[in-house]
C-alpha cells in the first residue's frame, strides 16, 4: 500500500463559489503549514484538528487567495490519514495554482478515486460502501439516492456477511464428513449440507435483482415507436409537458431520436421519440428508421403508438407482431372519432396492455403514467446494487449449485473446492478478498479528488 501524500481538487471543474483542494497522507500537515498562513495565529503553532481556520494561501512570496483551511488528524478523517482541506474562491486559475504549490511542497497528484481507495484500504469502509459513495455522487433520482445511502450504511455487507458465515459453517460440516466418514452418516452429513446450500442459493437469488439495479443506474429506458404520423412526438411532448419534438401533419417529420427525461416514482425515466417506421426510398429517413429499430431493441419498455382515428394498416400490424418484449400499446387520438378495430389489435397481441390516450388532452395520460410507475418500481430492500456485486453473487450461486451436483455424485472433496470458490466470490462483494486488479477496476470509475 502506498504511503505517500496525495492531493487533488475535490470539487467539479469550472468556476463556482468555492473550490476545495484535498490533501491526504503523512505529509498533509506539513504541506498545509507551508502553503497556508492562518490569520491572527502564529504560523509556528500547530493547527488544532477539525477546526476551520481563516487565512491566506501563499507560494512563499505572493498571496494566491484568501481562504479557509482545516486539518483533520488521523484517524478521524475520510481516509483515516491526516487530511487537510483548503477552501478557495472557485476560479479555475486560482485552484490550479493552489494545487500546483501543494504538489511543489511534496504531494503527488491523486489518482481517480484514490482518497476513497485509502478509506477502504485503511478499513474505514468496505468495498460496497466505497461503490455507494460513487452511486451517491451520480444519483439522479430519489430511488438511486436512497439505495446509495442504504449501501453507505453497510447494506451489502450486512446482507452478505451472515450468508458468508453460514457458508463457513457448512464448509466446516463438509470437512467433518470428509475427515470422519465412519462417524457421520451420509444422510446426516450431506443431507444437512444440501438443505443449507439450497437455502443460501435461494437467498442470494432473491437478492440478484437485475431489473432494480439497472433502473437505479441507468433509469427506465422507454422507446416510443410507431408508423409515421400516429402522434409519437406529440405524446413525447405531452408527457414531458414541453414542446421538445417538432410536430407537423406531414408523415415522416421526425428523422432522428429525440430524448427527454422525467421522474416517475423517484426513478429517472428516459423517453426516446423515434422516426416513424415505414418502407422508404429517402436515404435520410431510412437511417432514421434504422435508429428507431435499434432504440427499440435497447429499450426496457416500448410504447407502440397506433392512430385510433384510422383503421389499422399493414405497417401497424407488422409492428404489433414485432412487439415481443416488454411493451404497451397506446391507442392515440382518442379525442377524434374512433375508427380502429381493437379486436384486430387484440388478435395479434392479446397479452399486451392497451391504453387509450390523446396527446391533445394530457389528462388522458394518467393511466399511462401509472403503468410507467409500476415498471419503474424498485425494491426497497435492495441489498446489492452494483452490476459488479450482482456478478459476484451470481458466481457464488453457480459454485454452490456445482457443489450440490458434486454432492449428488458422492464426491465431497470436489464439493469443498466449489464451496471455497463460492466463499471467495462472496468476499469480493465486500472486498474482504480483493486483489489490485479488482480495486483498480472499481476505483477507476471514480473522479479524481473523491
Ligand atoms: N386530434 C389529435 N391529433 C393528434 C394527436 N396526436 C397527434 N396528433 C396530430 O397528428 C399529427 C402527427 O403528429 P406527430 O406527433 O408529429 O406524429 P409522429 O408519430 O411523431 O409522426 P412522425 O414524426 O412523422 O413519425 C399532427 O398533426 C398532430 O397534431 C391527438 O391525440 N389528437
Ligand atoms: Mg415525430
PDB file of C-alpha atoms in Angstrom, residues 74-241:
ATOM      1  CA  UNK A  74      -5.810  10.675  11.630  1.00  0.00           C
ATOM      2  CA  UNK A  75      -7.796   8.585  12.262  1.00  0.00           C
ATOM      3  CA  UNK A  76     -10.805  10.928  12.328  1.00  0.00           C
ATOM      4  CA  UNK A  77     -10.857  11.695   8.630  1.00  0.00           C
ATOM      5  CA  UNK A  78     -12.290  10.386   5.384  1.00  0.00           C
ATOM      6  CA  UNK A  79      -9.180   8.338   4.600  1.00  0.00           C
ATOM      7  CA  UNK A  80      -8.162   7.678   8.234  1.00  0.00           C
ATOM      8  CA  UNK A  81      -4.927   9.504   7.370  1.00  0.00           C
ATOM      9  CA  UNK A  82      -4.111  13.125   8.151  1.00  0.00           C
ATOM     10  CA  UNK A  83      -6.284  15.138   5.778  1.00  0.00           C
ATOM     11  CA  UNK A  84      -6.108  18.858   5.015  1.00  0.00           C
ATOM     12  CA  UNK A  85      -8.741  20.692   3.013  1.00  0.00           C
ATOM     13  CA  UNK A  86      -8.324  24.188   1.659  1.00  0.00           C
ATOM     14  CA  UNK A  87     -11.379  26.118   0.534  1.00  0.00           C
ATOM     15  CA  UNK A  88     -10.515  28.646  -2.132  1.00  0.00           C
ATOM     16  CA  UNK A  89     -12.505  31.038  -4.256  1.00  0.00           C
ATOM     17  CA  UNK A  90     -13.796  28.877  -7.067  1.00  0.00           C
ATOM     18  CA  UNK A  91     -11.849  30.186 -10.030  1.00  0.00           C
ATOM     19  CA  UNK A  92     -10.119  27.729 -12.323  1.00  0.00           C
ATOM     20  CA  UNK A  93      -6.812  29.572 -12.283  1.00  0.00           C
ATOM     21  CA  UNK A  94      -6.684  30.112  -8.510  1.00  0.00           C
ATOM     22  CA  UNK A  95      -7.452  26.476  -7.790  1.00  0.00           C
ATOM     23  CA  UNK A  96      -4.923  25.143 -10.278  1.00  0.00           C
ATOM     24  CA  UNK A  97      -2.264  27.401  -8.765  1.00  0.00           C
ATOM     25  CA  UNK A  98      -3.224  26.246  -5.274  1.00  0.00           C
ATOM     26  CA  UNK A  99      -2.889  22.607  -6.306  1.00  0.00           C
ATOM     27  CA  UNK A 100       0.382  23.358  -8.052  1.00  0.00           C
ATOM     28  CA  UNK A 101       2.002  24.683  -4.863  1.00  0.00           C
ATOM     29  CA  UNK A 102       0.793  21.694  -2.844  1.00  0.00           C
ATOM     30  CA  UNK A 103       2.416  19.404  -5.410  1.00  0.00           C
ATOM     31  CA  UNK A 104       5.526  21.540  -5.272  1.00  0.00           C
ATOM     32  CA  UNK A 105       5.626  21.069  -1.491  1.00  0.00           C
ATOM     33  CA  UNK A 106       5.776  17.300  -1.949  1.00  0.00           C
ATOM     34  CA  UNK A 107       2.264  15.960  -2.574  1.00  0.00           C
ATOM     35  CA  UNK A 108       1.579  13.645  -5.502  1.00  0.00           C
ATOM     36  CA  UNK A 109      -1.460  14.198  -7.720  1.00  0.00           C
ATOM     37  CA  UNK A 110      -4.085  11.685  -6.607  1.00  0.00           C
ATOM     38  CA  UNK A 111      -5.378   9.005  -8.963  1.00  0.00           C
ATOM     39  CA  UNK A 112      -9.078   8.627  -9.678  1.00  0.00           C
ATOM     40  CA  UNK A 113     -10.860   7.516  -6.506  1.00  0.00           C
ATOM     41  CA  UNK A 114      -7.637   7.329  -4.521  1.00  0.00           C
ATOM     42  CA  UNK A 115      -8.997   9.046  -1.404  1.00  0.00           C
ATOM     43  CA  UNK A 116     -11.847   6.556  -1.229  1.00  0.00           C
ATOM     44  CA  UNK A 117      -9.450   3.708  -2.032  1.00  0.00           C
ATOM     45  CA  UNK A 118      -7.398   4.720   1.000  1.00  0.00           C
ATOM     46  CA  UNK A 119     -10.549   4.833   3.134  1.00  0.00           C
ATOM     47  CA  UNK A 120     -11.160   1.246   2.025  1.00  0.00           C
ATOM     48  CA  UNK A 121      -7.574   0.058   2.479  1.00  0.00           C
ATOM     49  CA  UNK A 122      -7.453   1.634   5.939  1.00  0.00           C
ATOM     50  CA  UNK A 123     -10.563  -0.302   6.896  1.00  0.00           C
ATOM     51  CA  UNK A 124     -12.922   2.637   7.305  1.00  0.00           C
ATOM     52  CA  UNK A 125     -15.386   1.351   4.709  1.00  0.00           C
ATOM     53  CA  UNK A 126     -15.862  -1.898   2.792  1.00  0.00           C
ATOM     54  CA  UNK A 127     -15.793  -2.124  -0.980  1.00  0.00           C
ATOM     55  CA  UNK A 128     -19.560  -1.965  -1.403  1.00  0.00           C
ATOM     56  CA  UNK A 129     -19.622   1.198   0.726  1.00  0.00           C
ATOM     57  CA  UNK A 130     -16.923   2.704  -1.493  1.00  0.00           C
ATOM     58  CA  UNK A 131     -19.091   1.969  -4.500  1.00  0.00           C
ATOM     59  CA  UNK A 132     -22.017   3.549  -2.688  1.00  0.00           C
ATOM     60  CA  UNK A 133     -20.055   6.802  -2.466  1.00  0.00           C
ATOM     61  CA  UNK A 134     -19.830   6.784  -6.244  1.00  0.00           C
ATOM     62  CA  UNK A 135     -23.514   5.899  -6.566  1.00  0.00           C
ATOM     63  CA  UNK A 136     -24.410   8.759  -4.268  1.00  0.00           C
ATOM     64  CA  UNK A 137     -22.413  11.243  -6.333  1.00  0.00           C
ATOM     65  CA  UNK A 138     -24.027  10.087  -9.561  1.00  0.00           C
ATOM     66  CA  UNK A 139     -27.539   9.583  -8.140  1.00  0.00           C
ATOM     67  CA  UNK A 140     -30.047  11.450 -10.268  1.00  0.00           C
ATOM     68  CA  UNK A 141     -33.224  10.419  -8.577  1.00  0.00           C
ATOM     69  CA  UNK A 142     -34.706   9.750  -5.198  1.00  0.00           C
ATOM     70  CA  UNK A 143     -34.588   5.949  -5.520  1.00  0.00           C
ATOM     71  CA  UNK A 144     -30.940   5.911  -6.617  1.00  0.00           C
ATOM     72  CA  UNK A 145     -30.152   8.245  -3.746  1.00  0.00           C
ATOM     73  CA  UNK A 146     -31.967   6.084  -1.214  1.00  0.00           C
ATOM     74  CA  UNK A 147     -30.238   2.903  -2.423  1.00  0.00           C
ATOM     75  CA  UNK A 148     -26.833   4.605  -2.226  1.00  0.00           C
ATOM     76  CA  UNK A 149     -27.457   5.770   1.337  1.00  0.00           C
ATOM     77  CA  UNK A 150     -28.538   2.249   2.322  1.00  0.00           C
ATOM     78  CA  UNK A 151     -25.315   0.869   0.851  1.00  0.00           C
ATOM     79  CA  UNK A 152     -23.207   3.527   2.505  1.00  0.00           C
ATOM     80  CA  UNK A 153     -24.647   2.362   5.781  1.00  0.00           C
ATOM     81  CA  UNK A 154     -23.356  -1.108   5.059  1.00  0.00           C
ATOM     82  CA  UNK A 155     -26.388  -2.592   3.281  1.00  0.00           C
ATOM     83  CA  UNK A 156     -24.472  -5.047   1.102  1.00  0.00           C
ATOM     84  CA  UNK A 157     -22.087  -6.197   3.824  1.00  0.00           C
ATOM     85  CA  UNK A 158     -24.962  -6.542   6.282  1.00  0.00           C
ATOM     86  CA  UNK A 159     -26.598  -8.921   3.826  1.00  0.00           C
ATOM     87  CA  UNK A 160     -23.520 -10.822   2.614  1.00  0.00           C
ATOM     88  CA  UNK A 161     -21.593 -11.367   5.859  1.00  0.00           C
ATOM     89  CA  UNK A 162     -24.248 -13.559   7.562  1.00  0.00           C
ATOM     90  CA  UNK A 163     -24.512 -15.633   4.365  1.00  0.00           C
ATOM     91  CA  UNK A 164     -20.760 -15.987   4.298  1.00  0.00           C
ATOM     92  CA  UNK A 165     -20.731 -17.070   7.978  1.00  0.00           C
ATOM     93  CA  UNK A 166     -23.398 -19.662   7.263  1.00  0.00           C
ATOM     94  CA  UNK A 167     -21.338 -20.926   4.338  1.00  0.00           C
ATOM     95  CA  UNK A 168     -18.294 -21.279   6.635  1.00  0.00           C
ATOM     96  CA  UNK A 169     -20.410 -23.457   8.934  1.00  0.00           C
ATOM     97  CA  UNK A 170     -21.398 -25.646   6.014  1.00  0.00           C
ATOM     98  CA  UNK A 171     -17.773 -25.855   4.893  1.00  0.00           C
ATOM     99  CA  UNK A 172     -16.787 -26.996   8.383  1.00  0.00           C
ATOM    100  CA  UNK A 173     -19.566 -29.606   8.309  1.00  0.00           C
ATOM    101  CA  UNK A 174     -18.356 -30.918   4.980  1.00  0.00           C
ATOM    102  CA  UNK A 175     -14.773 -31.085   6.236  1.00  0.00           C
ATOM    103  CA  UNK A 176     -16.019 -33.207   9.154  1.00  0.00           C
ATOM    104  CA  UNK A 177     -17.801 -35.572   6.727  1.00  0.00           C
ATOM    105  CA  UNK A 178     -14.597 -35.966   4.729  1.00  0.00           C
ATOM    106  CA  UNK A 179     -12.371 -36.489   7.779  1.00  0.00           C
ATOM    107  CA  UNK A 180     -14.651 -38.816   9.765  1.00  0.00           C
ATOM    108  CA  UNK A 181     -16.674 -40.735   7.191  1.00  0.00           C
ATOM    109  CA  UNK A 182     -17.393 -43.621   9.634  1.00  0.00           C
ATOM    110  CA  UNK A 183     -18.844 -41.385  12.307  1.00  0.00           C
ATOM    111  CA  UNK A 184     -21.170 -39.210  10.230  1.00  0.00           C
ATOM    112  CA  UNK A 185     -23.751 -40.925   8.053  1.00  0.00           C
ATOM    113  CA  UNK A 186     -24.294 -39.611   4.522  1.00  0.00           C
ATOM    114  CA  UNK A 187     -27.846 -38.911   5.470  1.00  0.00           C
ATOM    115  CA  UNK A 188     -26.808 -36.718   8.356  1.00  0.00           C
ATOM    116  CA  UNK A 189     -23.801 -35.009   6.747  1.00  0.00           C
ATOM    117  CA  UNK A 190     -24.668 -34.303   3.145  1.00  0.00           C
ATOM    118  CA  UNK A 191     -28.385 -34.089   3.879  1.00  0.00           C
ATOM    119  CA  UNK A 192     -27.869 -31.084   6.165  1.00  0.00           C
ATOM    120  CA  UNK A 193     -25.350 -29.615   3.797  1.00  0.00           C
ATOM    121  CA  UNK A 194     -27.704 -29.877   0.862  1.00  0.00           C
ATOM    122  CA  UNK A 195     -30.507 -28.140   2.746  1.00  0.00           C
ATOM    123  CA  UNK A 196     -28.170 -25.399   3.930  1.00  0.00           C
ATOM    124  CA  UNK A 197     -26.838 -24.750   0.444  1.00  0.00           C
ATOM    125  CA  UNK A 198     -30.275 -24.685  -1.123  1.00  0.00           C
ATOM    126  CA  UNK A 199     -31.293 -22.081   1.411  1.00  0.00           C
ATOM    127  CA  UNK A 200     -28.233 -19.925   0.640  1.00  0.00           C
ATOM    128  CA  UNK A 201     -28.856 -20.211  -3.097  1.00  0.00           C
ATOM    129  CA  UNK A 202     -32.448 -19.108  -2.609  1.00  0.00           C
ATOM    130  CA  UNK A 203     -31.496 -16.086  -0.503  1.00  0.00           C
ATOM    131  CA  UNK A 204     -28.819 -14.983  -2.926  1.00  0.00           C
ATOM    132  CA  UNK A 205     -31.031 -15.429  -5.950  1.00  0.00           C
ATOM    133  CA  UNK A 206     -33.687 -13.248  -4.351  1.00  0.00           C
ATOM    134  CA  UNK A 207     -31.071 -10.528  -3.941  1.00  0.00           C
ATOM    135  CA  UNK A 208     -29.907 -10.672  -7.569  1.00  0.00           C
ATOM    136  CA  UNK A 209     -32.389  -8.094  -8.767  1.00  0.00           C
ATOM    137  CA  UNK A 210     -31.019  -7.104 -12.138  1.00  0.00           C
ATOM    138  CA  UNK A 211     -34.053  -5.040 -13.049  1.00  0.00           C
ATOM    139  CA  UNK A 212     -33.811  -2.790  -9.977  1.00  0.00           C
ATOM    140  CA  UNK A 213     -30.059  -2.422 -10.306  1.00  0.00           C
ATOM    141  CA  UNK A 214     -30.430  -1.314 -13.918  1.00  0.00           C
ATOM    142  CA  UNK A 215     -33.222   1.102 -13.031  1.00  0.00           C
ATOM    143  CA  UNK A 216     -31.091   2.725 -10.360  1.00  0.00           C
ATOM    144  CA  UNK A 217     -28.061   3.129 -12.576  1.00  0.00           C
ATOM    145  CA  UNK A 218     -29.458   3.967 -15.976  1.00  0.00           C
ATOM    146  CA  UNK A 219     -33.111   4.736 -15.327  1.00  0.00           C
ATOM    147  CA  UNK A 220     -36.033   3.226 -17.235  1.00  0.00           C
ATOM    148  CA  UNK A 221     -35.380   3.403 -20.974  1.00  0.00           C
ATOM    149  CA  UNK A 222     -38.636   3.848 -22.845  1.00  0.00           C
ATOM    150  CA  UNK A 223     -38.876   3.850 -26.662  1.00  0.00           C
ATOM    151  CA  UNK A 224     -41.834   5.494 -28.401  1.00  0.00           C
ATOM    152  CA  UNK A 225     -42.362   3.527 -31.608  1.00  0.00           C
ATOM    153  CA  UNK A 226     -44.935   3.530 -34.405  1.00  0.00           C
ATOM    154  CA  UNK A 227     -45.548   4.216 -38.057  1.00  0.00           C
ATOM    155  CA  UNK A 228     -45.352   7.870 -39.220  1.00  0.00           C
ATOM    156  CA  UNK A 229     -47.965  10.420 -38.134  1.00  0.00           C
ATOM    157  CA  UNK A 230     -49.597   8.424 -35.313  1.00  0.00           C
ATOM    158  CA  UNK A 231     -48.582  11.087 -32.746  1.00  0.00           C
ATOM    159  CA  UNK A 232     -45.336   9.798 -31.220  1.00  0.00           C
ATOM    160  CA  UNK A 233     -43.715  13.221 -30.985  1.00  0.00           C
ATOM    161  CA  UNK A 234     -46.953  14.746 -29.692  1.00  0.00           C
ATOM    162  CA  UNK A 235     -47.014  12.125 -26.931  1.00  0.00           C
ATOM    163  CA  UNK A 236     -43.396  12.801 -26.015  1.00  0.00           C
ATOM    164  CA  UNK A 237     -44.214  16.493 -25.708  1.00  0.00           C
ATOM    165  CA  UNK A 238     -47.384  15.820 -23.710  1.00  0.00           C
ATOM    166  CA  UNK A 239     -45.542  13.534 -21.272  1.00  0.00           C
ATOM    167  CA  UNK A 240     -42.694  15.998 -20.799  1.00  0.00           C
ATOM    168  CA  UNK A 241     -45.008  18.994 -20.659  1.00  0.00           C
TER     169      UNK A 241
END
